[in-house]
XYZ file of C-alpha atoms in Angstrom:
351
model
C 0.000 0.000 0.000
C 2.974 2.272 0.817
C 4.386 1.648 -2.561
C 1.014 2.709 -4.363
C 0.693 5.527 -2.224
C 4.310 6.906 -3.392
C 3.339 5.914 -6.808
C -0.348 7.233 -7.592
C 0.961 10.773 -8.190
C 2.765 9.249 -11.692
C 0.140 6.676 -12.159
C -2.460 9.589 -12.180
C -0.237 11.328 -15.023
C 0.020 7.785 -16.848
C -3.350 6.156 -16.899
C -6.047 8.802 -18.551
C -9.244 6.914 -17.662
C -10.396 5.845 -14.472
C -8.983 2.883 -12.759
C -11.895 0.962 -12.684
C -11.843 1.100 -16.692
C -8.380 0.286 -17.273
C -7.558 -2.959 -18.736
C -4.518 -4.894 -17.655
C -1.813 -4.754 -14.514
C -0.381 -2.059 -13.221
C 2.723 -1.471 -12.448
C 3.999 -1.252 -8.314
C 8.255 -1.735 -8.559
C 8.683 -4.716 -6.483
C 5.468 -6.541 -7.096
C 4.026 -8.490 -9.780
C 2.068 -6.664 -12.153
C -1.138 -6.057 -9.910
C -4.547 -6.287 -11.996
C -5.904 -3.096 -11.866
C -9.267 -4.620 -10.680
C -7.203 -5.213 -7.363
C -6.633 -1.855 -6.502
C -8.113 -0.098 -3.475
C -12.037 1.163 -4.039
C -10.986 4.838 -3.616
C -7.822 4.364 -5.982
C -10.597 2.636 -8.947
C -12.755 6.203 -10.060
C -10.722 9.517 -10.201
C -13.028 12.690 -9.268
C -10.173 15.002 -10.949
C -11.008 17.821 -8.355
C -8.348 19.289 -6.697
C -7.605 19.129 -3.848
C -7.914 22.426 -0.784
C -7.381 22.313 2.864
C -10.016 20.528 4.639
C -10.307 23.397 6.743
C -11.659 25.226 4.031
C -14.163 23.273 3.121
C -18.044 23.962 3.940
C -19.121 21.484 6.339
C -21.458 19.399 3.996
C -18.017 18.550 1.593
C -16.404 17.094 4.345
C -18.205 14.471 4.201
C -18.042 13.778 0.409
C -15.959 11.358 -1.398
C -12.991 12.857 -2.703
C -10.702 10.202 -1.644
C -9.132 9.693 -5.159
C -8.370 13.343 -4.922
C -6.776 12.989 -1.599
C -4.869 9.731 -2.512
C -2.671 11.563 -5.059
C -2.156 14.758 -2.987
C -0.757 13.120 0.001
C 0.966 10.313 -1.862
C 2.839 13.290 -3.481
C 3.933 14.874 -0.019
C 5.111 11.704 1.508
C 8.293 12.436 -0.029
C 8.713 15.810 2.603
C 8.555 13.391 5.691
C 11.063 12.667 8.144
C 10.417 9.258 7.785
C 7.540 6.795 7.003
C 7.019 4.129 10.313
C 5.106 0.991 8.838
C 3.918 -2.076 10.565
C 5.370 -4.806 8.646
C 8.621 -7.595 9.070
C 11.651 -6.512 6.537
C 11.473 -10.093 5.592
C 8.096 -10.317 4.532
C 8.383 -7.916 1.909
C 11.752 -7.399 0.905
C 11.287 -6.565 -2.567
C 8.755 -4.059 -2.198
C 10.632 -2.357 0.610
C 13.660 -2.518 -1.798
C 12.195 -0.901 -4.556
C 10.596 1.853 -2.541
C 14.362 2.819 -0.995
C 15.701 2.929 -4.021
C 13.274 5.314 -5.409
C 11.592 3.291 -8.146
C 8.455 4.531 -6.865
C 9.317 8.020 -7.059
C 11.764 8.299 -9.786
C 13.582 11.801 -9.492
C 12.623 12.372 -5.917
C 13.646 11.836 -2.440
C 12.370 8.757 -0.575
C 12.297 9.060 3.380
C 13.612 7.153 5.526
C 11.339 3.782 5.879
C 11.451 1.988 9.531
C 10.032 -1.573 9.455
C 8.632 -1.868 12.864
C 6.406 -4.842 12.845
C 4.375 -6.943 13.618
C 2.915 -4.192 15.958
C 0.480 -6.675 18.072
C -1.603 -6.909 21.273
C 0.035 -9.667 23.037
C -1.704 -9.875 26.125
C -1.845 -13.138 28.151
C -4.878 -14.984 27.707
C -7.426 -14.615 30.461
C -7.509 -17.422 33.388
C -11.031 -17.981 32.446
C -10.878 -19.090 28.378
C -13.329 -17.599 26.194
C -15.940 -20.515 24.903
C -14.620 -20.873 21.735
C -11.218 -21.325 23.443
C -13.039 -24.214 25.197
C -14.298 -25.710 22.260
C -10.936 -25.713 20.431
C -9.342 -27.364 23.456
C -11.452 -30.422 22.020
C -10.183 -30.550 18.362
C -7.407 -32.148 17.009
C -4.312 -30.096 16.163
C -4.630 -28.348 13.100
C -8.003 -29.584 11.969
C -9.855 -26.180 12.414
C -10.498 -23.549 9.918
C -11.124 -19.723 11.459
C -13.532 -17.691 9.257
C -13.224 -14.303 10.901
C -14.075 -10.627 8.697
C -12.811 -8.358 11.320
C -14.738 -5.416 13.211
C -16.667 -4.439 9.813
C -17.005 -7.491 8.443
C -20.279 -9.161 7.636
C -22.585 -10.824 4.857
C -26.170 -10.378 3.545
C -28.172 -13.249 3.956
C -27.663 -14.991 0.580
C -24.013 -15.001 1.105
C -24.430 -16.970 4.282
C -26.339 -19.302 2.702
C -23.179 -19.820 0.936
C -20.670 -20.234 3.344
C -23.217 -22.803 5.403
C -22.997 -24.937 2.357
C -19.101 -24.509 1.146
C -17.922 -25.438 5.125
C -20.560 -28.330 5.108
C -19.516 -29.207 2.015
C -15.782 -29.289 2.957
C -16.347 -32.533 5.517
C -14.116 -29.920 7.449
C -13.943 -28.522 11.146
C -14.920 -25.255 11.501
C -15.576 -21.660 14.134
C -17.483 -19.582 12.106
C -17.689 -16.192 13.797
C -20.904 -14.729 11.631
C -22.052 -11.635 12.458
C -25.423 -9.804 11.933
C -25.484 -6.990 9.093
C -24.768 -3.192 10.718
C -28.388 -1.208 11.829
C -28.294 1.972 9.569
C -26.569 4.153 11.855
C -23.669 2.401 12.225
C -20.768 0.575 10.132
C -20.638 -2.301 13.123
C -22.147 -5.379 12.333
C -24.401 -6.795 15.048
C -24.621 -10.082 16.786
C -26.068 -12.445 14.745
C -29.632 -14.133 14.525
C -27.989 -17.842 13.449
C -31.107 -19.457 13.473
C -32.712 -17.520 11.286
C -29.622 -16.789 9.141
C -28.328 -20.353 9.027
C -30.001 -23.342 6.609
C -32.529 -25.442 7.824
C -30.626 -27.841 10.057
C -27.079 -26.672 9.601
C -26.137 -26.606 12.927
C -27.445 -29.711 13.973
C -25.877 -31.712 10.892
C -22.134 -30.154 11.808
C -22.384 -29.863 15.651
C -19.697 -32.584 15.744
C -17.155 -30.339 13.757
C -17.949 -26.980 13.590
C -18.728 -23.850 15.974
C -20.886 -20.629 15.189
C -20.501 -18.220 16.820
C -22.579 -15.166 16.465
C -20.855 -12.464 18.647
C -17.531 -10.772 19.116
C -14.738 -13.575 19.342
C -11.045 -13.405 20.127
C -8.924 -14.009 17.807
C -5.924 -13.527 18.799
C -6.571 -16.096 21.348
C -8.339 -18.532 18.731
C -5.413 -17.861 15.959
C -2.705 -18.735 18.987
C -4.386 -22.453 19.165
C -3.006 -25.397 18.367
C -6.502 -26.816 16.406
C -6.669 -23.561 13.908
C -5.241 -24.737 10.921
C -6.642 -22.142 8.528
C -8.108 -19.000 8.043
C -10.508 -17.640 5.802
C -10.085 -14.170 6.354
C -11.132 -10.233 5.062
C -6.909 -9.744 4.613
C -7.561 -6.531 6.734
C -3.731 -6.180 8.084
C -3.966 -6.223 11.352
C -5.620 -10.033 11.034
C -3.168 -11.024 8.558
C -0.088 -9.977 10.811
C -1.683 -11.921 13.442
C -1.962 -14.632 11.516
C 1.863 -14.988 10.460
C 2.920 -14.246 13.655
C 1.343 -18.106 14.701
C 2.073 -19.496 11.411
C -1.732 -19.959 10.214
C -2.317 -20.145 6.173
C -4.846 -18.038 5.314
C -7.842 -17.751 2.508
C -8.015 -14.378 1.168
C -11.265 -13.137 0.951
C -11.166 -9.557 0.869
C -13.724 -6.979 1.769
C -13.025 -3.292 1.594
C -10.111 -1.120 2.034
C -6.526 -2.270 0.770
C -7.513 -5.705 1.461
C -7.916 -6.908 -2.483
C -4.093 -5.808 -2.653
C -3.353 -7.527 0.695
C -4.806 -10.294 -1.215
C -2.690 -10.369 -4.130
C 0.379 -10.216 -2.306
C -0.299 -12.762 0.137
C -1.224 -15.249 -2.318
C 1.265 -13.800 -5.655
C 4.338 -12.628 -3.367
C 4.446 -14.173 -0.084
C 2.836 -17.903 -0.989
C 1.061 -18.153 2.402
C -2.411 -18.243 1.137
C -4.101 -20.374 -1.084
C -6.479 -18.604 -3.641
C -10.182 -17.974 -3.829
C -11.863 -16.352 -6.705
C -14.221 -13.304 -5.256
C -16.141 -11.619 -7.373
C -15.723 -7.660 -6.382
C -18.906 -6.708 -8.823
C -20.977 -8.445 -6.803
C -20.530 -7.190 -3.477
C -17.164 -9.743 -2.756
C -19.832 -12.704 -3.672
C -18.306 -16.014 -3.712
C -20.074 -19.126 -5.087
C -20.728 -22.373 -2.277
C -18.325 -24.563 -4.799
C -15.641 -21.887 -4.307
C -15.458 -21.337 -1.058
C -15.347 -25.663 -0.634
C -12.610 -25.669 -2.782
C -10.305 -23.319 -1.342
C -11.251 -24.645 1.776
C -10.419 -28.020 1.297
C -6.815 -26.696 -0.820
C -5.900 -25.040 2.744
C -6.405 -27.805 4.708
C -6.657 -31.682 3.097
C -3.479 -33.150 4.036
C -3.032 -33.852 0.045
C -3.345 -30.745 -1.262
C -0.009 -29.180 -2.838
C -1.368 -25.750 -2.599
C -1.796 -26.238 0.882
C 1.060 -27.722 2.137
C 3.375 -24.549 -0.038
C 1.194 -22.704 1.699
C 1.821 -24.214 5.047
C 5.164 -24.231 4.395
C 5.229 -20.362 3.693
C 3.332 -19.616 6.051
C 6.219 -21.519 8.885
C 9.015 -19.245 7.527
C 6.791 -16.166 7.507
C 6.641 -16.995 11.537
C 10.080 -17.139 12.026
C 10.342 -13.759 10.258
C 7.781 -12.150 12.551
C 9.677 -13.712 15.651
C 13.313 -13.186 14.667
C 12.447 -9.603 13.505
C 11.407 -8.469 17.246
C 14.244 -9.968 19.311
C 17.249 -7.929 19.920
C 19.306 -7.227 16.870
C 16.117 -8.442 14.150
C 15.311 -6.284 11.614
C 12.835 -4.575 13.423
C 13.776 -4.178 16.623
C 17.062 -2.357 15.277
C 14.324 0.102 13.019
C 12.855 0.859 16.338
C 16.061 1.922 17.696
C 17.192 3.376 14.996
C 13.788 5.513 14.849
C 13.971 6.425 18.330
C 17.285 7.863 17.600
C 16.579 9.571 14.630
C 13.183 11.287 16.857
C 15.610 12.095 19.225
C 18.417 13.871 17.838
C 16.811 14.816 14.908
C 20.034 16.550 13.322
C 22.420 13.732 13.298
C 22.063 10.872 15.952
C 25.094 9.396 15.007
C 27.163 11.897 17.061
C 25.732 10.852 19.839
């Protein structure tokens, strides 16, 4: 995201039409070439206004969309900073982070300093009393359980869960489904869920012996950190997908909103620790029952060669998080080299 952030100014001067109508990749130095129908929503339609100090604007525009707008004006000023902190391992993306310091993104121009600081996580110890899906997972085997989790905003119109009910049942797989009701109208939170009237017609009492629903806020740090999650099917929002290297879980990219159809790519294109699943971004992020059984079962059937690459990937990417945040890893040496830099601003290494 950093890289197309430093790059959208020049993209903006390259691509005439919108985003959203442009056919092919496009190019981010130290990626693949990324299919333009990956890129963030607010990247896909330019509104060609420019931009003005949000302190100048009437209060009804500040609540308009101009995000494209806003993309391109920042993404040009990142160059003034100090420095650009960003939650991520060194060794997870070194190609990226190597192309961005040596200014492909911004040919011409100066590139700040970049200090890999990651994974920044809430590691708190788990509470004496475990949470009830804790409990349940203490009775599954070790790495038979698959995680779908969509993070604070995350949630599906009824058809959709249709979907999912079949594609996990489907499977022959364990499961903890955390499913959450859609947002009221005031709000962007979804709500705990109604299951039974949400769920198929004796769903949960044909998988009680493998799978969990859960239809309220769930912990999953605590449920990632298991020894039975084996998988997860998740939105690729960052936060989750840090969390989910740091205890070496692959993942199923399904993303939602956001960055997280980039996240996507990457994971799956650059890093190898997910295994694929087609979503289909003009219809709301819909994906079809025999999908969603299929990536499923690549993640987690002991046969599958997607899976076990994945698995595999997904082992070293661990190590990377771990390593990185002792003393001397990658990013424990950014942090001190930040909080040098923050304080002796003109020249640290006199001191």
């Amino acid at each position: 995201m950093l890289a197309l952030m430093l790059r959208l100014p020049a993209l903006d001067r390259e691509v005439a039409v919108d985003f959203e109508e442009m056919e092919g990749a496009v190019d981010l130095p130290g990626l693949p070439p990324v299919p333009a129908a990956l890129l963030p929503a607010p990247v896909m339609k330019k509104d060609h206004k420019p931009p003005v100090p949000a302190a100048l604007l009437p209060a009804p525009m500040m609540k308009k969309d101009h995000n494209y707008t806003w993309l391109v004006y920042h993404g040009d000023r990142f160059s003034e900073a100090a420095g650009i902190i960003v939650n991520t391992v060194a060794e997870l993306e070194p190609g990226v982070l190597e192309a961005i310091a040596d200014g492909r993104c911004v040919p011409g121009r100066r590139v700040p300093p970049i200090y890999t600081v990651g994974p920044v996580l809430s590691l708190k110890p788990p509470p004496e009393k475990p949470h009830e899906c804790v409990q349940w997972l203490d009775a599954q085997p070790r790495a038979s359980v698959v995680l779908l989790c969509f993070g604070s905003m995350g949630s599906f119109a009824p058809p959709q869960v249709l979907e999912i009910a079949s594609g996990l049942e489907r499977s022959g797989h364990r499961f903890l489904w955390v499913l959450r009701g859609r947002p009221p109208a005031h709000s962007a939170y979804p709500t705990d869920a109604n299951v039974e009237e949400l769920l198929p017609e004796g769903f949960l009492e044909r998988t009680k012996e493998r799978g969990l629903v859960w239809s309220k806020w769930a912990p999953q740090k605590e449920i990632l950190a298991h020894r039975a999650v084996g998988g997860f099917v998740t939105h690729c929002g960052w936060n989750s997908t840090l969390e989910s290297l740091w205890d070496g879980v692959p993942l199923v990219p399904w993303p939602l909103y956001a960055e997280q159809h980039l996240n996507a790519f990457e994971l799956v294109a650059v890093m190898g620790v997910a295994v694929a699943m087609e979503v289909d971004r003009k219809r709301d992020n819909f994906v079809e029952v025999a999908e969603l059984e299929r990536a499923v079962r690549c993640l987690m059937d002991d046969g599958s060669e997607l899976g076990r690459k994945a698995r595999e990937k997904t082992t070293e990417a661990k190590a990377a998080c771990r390593n990185a945040v002792e003393e001397d890893g990658s990013s424990y040496m950014a942090l001190q080299k930040l909080t040098k830099q923050m304080a002796y601003p003109r020249g640290y290494e006199n001191f």
